[in-house]
Short mmCIF file of C-alpha atoms in Angstrom, two decimals:
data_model
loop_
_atom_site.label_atom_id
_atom_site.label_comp_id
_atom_site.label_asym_id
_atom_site.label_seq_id
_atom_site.Cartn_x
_atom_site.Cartn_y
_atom_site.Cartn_z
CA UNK A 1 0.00 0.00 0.00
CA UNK A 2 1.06 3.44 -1.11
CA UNK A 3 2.05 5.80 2.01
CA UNK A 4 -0.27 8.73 2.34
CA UNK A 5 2.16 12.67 2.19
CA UNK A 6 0.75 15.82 3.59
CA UNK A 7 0.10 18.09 2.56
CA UNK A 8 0.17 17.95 -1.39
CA UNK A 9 1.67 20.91 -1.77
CA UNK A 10 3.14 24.27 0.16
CA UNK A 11 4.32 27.41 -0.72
CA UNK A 12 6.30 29.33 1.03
CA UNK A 13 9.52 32.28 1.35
CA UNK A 14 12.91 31.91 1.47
CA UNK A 15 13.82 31.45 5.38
CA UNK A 16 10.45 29.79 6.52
CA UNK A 17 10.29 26.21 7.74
CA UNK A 18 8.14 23.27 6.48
CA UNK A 19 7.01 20.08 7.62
CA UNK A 20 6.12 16.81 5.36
CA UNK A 21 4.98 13.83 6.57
CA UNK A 22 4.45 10.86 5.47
CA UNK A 23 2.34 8.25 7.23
CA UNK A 24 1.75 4.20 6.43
CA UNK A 25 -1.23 1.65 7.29
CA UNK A 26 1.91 -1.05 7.95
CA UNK A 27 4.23 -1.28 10.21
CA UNK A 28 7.23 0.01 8.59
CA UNK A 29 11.03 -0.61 8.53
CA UNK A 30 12.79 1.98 6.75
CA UNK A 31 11.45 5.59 5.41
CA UNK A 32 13.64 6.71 2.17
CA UNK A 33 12.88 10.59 1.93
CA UNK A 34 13.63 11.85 -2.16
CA UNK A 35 13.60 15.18 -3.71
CA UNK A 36 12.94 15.63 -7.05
CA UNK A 37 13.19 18.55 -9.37
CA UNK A 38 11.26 19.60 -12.49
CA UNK A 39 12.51 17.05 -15.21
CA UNK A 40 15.19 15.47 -13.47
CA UNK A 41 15.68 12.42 -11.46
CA UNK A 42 14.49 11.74 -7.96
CA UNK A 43 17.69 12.68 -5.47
CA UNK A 44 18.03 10.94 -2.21
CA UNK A 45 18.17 12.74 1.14
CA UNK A 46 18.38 10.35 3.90
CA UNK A 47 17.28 7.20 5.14
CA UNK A 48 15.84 6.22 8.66
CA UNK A 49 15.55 2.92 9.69
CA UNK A 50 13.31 1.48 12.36
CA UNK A 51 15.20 1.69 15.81
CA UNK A 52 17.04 4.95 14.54
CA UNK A 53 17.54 8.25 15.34
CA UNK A 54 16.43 11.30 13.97
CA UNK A 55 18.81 12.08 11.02
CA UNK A 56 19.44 15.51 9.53
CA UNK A 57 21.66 16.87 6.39
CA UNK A 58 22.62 20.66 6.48
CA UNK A 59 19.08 22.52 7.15
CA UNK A 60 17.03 19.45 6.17
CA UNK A 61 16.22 16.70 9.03
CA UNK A 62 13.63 13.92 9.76
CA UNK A 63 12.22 11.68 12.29
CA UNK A 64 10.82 8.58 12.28
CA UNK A 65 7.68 7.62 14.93
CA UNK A 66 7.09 3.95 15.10
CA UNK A 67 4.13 4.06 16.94
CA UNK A 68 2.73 6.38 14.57
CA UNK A 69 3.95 4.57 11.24
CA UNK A 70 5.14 7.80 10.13
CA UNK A 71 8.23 10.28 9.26
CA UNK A 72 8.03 13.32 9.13
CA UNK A 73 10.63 16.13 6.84
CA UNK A 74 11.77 19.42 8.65
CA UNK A 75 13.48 21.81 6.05
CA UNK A 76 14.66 25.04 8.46
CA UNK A 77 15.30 28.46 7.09
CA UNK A 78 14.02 27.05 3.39
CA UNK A 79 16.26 28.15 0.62
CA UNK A 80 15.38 28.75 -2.99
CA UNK A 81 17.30 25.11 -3.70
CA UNK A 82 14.41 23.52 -1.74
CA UNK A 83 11.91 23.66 -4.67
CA UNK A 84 10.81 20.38 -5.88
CA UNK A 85 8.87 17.58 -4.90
CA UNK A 86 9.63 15.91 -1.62
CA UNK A 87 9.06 11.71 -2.08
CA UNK A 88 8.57 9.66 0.88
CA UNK A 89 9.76 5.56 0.20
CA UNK A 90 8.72 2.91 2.67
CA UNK A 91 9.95 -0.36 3.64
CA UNK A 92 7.79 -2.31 5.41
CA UNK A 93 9.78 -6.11 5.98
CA UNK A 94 13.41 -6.47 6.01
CA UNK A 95 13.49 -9.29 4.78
CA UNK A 96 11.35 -9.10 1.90
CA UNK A 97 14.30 -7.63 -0.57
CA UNK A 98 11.39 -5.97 -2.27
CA UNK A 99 11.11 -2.49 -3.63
CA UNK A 100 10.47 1.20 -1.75
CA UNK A 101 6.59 2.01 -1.79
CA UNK A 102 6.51 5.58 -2.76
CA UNK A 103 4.28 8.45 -1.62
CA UNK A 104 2.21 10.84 -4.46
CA UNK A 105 4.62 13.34 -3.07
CA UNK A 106 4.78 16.85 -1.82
CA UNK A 107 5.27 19.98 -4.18
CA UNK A 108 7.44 22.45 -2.06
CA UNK A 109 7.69 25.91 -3.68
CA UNK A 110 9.93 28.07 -2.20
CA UNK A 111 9.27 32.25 -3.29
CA UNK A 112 12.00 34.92 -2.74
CA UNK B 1 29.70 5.47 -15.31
CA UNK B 2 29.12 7.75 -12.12
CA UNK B 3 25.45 7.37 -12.23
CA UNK B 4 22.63 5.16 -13.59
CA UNK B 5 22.21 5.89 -17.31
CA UNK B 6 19.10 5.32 -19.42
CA UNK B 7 18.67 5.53 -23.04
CA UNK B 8 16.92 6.52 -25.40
CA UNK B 9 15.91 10.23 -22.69
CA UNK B 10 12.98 10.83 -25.16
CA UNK B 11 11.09 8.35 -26.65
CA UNK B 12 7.54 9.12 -29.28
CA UNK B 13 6.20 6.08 -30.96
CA UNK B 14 2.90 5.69 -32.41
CA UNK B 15 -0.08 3.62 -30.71
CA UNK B 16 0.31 0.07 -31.38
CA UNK B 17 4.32 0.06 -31.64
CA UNK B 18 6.74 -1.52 -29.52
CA UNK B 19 9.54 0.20 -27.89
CA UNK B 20 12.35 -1.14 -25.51
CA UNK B 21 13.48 1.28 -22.61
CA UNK B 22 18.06 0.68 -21.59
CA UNK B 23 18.98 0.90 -18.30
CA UNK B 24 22.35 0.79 -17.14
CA UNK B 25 22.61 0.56 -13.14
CA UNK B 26 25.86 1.70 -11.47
CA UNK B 27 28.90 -0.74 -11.38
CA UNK B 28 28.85 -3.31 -8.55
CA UNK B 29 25.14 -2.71 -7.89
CA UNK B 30 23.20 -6.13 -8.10
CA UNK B 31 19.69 -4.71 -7.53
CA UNK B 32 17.38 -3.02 -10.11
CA UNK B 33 14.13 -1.36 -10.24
CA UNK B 34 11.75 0.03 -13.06
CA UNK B 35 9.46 2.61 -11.67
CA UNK B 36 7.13 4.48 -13.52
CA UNK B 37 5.85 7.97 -13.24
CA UNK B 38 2.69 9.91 -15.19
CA UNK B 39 2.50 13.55 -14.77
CA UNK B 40 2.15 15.36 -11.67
CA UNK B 41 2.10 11.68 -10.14
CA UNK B 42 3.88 9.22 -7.90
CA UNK B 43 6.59 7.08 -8.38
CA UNK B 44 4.48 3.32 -9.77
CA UNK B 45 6.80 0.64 -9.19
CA UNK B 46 7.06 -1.95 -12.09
CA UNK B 47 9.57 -4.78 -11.50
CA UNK B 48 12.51 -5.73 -9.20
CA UNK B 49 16.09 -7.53 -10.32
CA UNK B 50 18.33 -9.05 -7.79
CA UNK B 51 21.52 -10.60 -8.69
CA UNK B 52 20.52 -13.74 -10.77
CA UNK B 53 17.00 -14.16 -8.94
CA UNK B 54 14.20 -14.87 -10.63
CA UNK B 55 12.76 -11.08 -10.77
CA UNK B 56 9.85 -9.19 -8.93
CA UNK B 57 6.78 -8.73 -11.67
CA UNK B 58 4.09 -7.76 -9.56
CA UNK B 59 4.09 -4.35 -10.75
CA UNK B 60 3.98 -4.64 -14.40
CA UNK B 61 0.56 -3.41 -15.23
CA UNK B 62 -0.37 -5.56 -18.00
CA UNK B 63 1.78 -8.71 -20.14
CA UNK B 64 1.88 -6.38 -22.68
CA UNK B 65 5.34 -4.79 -20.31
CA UNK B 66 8.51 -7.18 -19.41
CA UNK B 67 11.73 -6.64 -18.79
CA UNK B 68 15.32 -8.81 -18.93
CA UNK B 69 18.69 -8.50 -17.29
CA UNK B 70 21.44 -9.63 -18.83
CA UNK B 71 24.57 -10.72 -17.39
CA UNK B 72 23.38 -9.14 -13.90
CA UNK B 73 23.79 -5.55 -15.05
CA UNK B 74 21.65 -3.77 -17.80
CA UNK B 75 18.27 -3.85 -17.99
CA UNK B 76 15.64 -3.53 -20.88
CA UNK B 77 11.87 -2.72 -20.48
CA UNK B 78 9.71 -3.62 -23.19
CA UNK B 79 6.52 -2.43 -24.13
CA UNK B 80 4.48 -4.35 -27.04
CA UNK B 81 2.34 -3.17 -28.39
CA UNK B 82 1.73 0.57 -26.82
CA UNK B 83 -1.29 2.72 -25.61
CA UNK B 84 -1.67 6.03 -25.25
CA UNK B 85 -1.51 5.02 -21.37
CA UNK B 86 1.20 4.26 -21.49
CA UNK B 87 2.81 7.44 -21.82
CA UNK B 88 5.16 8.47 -18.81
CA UNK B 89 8.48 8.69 -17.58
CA UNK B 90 10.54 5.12 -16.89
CA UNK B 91 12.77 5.69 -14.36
CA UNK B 92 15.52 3.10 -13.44
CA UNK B 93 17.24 2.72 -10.41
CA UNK B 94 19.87 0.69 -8.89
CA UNK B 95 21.71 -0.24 -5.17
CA UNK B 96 24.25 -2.24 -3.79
CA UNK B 97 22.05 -5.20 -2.62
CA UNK B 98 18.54 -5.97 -1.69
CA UNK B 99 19.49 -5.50 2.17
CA UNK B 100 16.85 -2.67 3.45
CA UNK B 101 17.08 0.81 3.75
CA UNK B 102 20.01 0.49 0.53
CA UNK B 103 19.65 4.02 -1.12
CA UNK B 104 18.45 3.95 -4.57
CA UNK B 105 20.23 5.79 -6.87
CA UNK B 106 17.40 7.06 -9.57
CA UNK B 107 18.83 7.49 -13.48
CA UNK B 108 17.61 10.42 -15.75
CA UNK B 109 14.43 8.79 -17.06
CA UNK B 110 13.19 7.78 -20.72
CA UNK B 111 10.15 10.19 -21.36
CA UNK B 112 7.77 7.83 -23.21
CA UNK B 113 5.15 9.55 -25.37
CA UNK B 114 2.50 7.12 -27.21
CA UNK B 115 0.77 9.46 -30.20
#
């Protein structure tokens, strides 16, 4: 089952913060978080497995809530770079070998 | 290569052709995936190589799509006979294993357009 991203989309200006989440029916295992840009390919951000702490890269961090299924983005003090869409990945068995289950993703829009 | 390449980037064929889709994962990486994504939409997964397993299909959305790996490292996806459906971008992306939480490196995408 596909993981459910909120909100669809969000504007905002240069120096705000924004949150994405992304929340699963299933128990997950890992939470992939992607950006992608207008016409390119999907980038990867960071991973956070099940057990792990809450990772961050430069302004961008993320957490991951067992209980809740769900992982949530932070991007602090959003730069123009931000734009894209944000893609949430889920893993949901270890050992299952099989392929991330991505989100419909979030359109981030960041305005000078 | 650095990256994941794909070939052709751009792809137009008329309803009713078939078209084959080159993927070429990163060196040393022994899993594959074919995802697909329409406009404005999601990544679809499609199917699922790893090493010399017998592959994941349960994504391909009808027997008219299938998809080889030769030799463990490139991939092609083939489309028979195409509808207008089936017009997206096939992304291709590769990692070191099938162990979980392996980051997927994503290639540059064929954008397919059925006429």
């Amino acid at each position: 089952q596909q993981p459910v991203q909120s909100p669809q989309a969000v504007i905002l200006r240069e120096g705000e913060d924004a949150v994405i989440n992304c929340s699963s029916s299933k128990a997950l295992y890992s939470v992939h978080w992607y950006r992608q840009k207008h016409g390119e390919a999907p980038v990867f951000l960071m991973i956070l497995l099940k057990g792990g702490e809450q990772k961050g890269h430069e302004k961008i961090s993320a957490s991951f809530n067992e209980k809740k299924q769900q992982s949530s983005l932070y991007l602090t003090a959003s730069q123009l770079s931000y734009s894209g869409t944000y893609f949430c990945g889920t893993e949901w068995d270890p050992g299952s070998a099989r392929q991330l289950t991505f989100g419909s993703g979030t359109q981030l829009t960041v305005l000078p | 290569g650095a990256g994941v390449s794909q070939s052709p980037s751009n792809k137009v064929t008329e309803k009713g052709k078939d078209v084959e889709l080159r993927c070429d994962p990163i060196s040393g990486h022994t899993a594959l995936y074919w995802y697909r994504q329409s406009l404005g939409q999601g990544l679809e997964f499609l199917i699922y190589f790893q090493g010399n397993s017998a592959p994941d299909k349960s994504g391909l959305p009808s027997d008219r799509f299938s998809a080889e790996r030769t030799g463990g490292s490139v991939s092609t996806l083939t489309i028979q006979r195409t509808q207008q459906e089936d017009s997206a971008v096939y992304l291709c992306a590769s990692s070191l294993g099938p162990g979980p939480g392996l980051v997927g490196y994503f290639g540059p995408g064929t954008r397919l357009t059925v006429t």
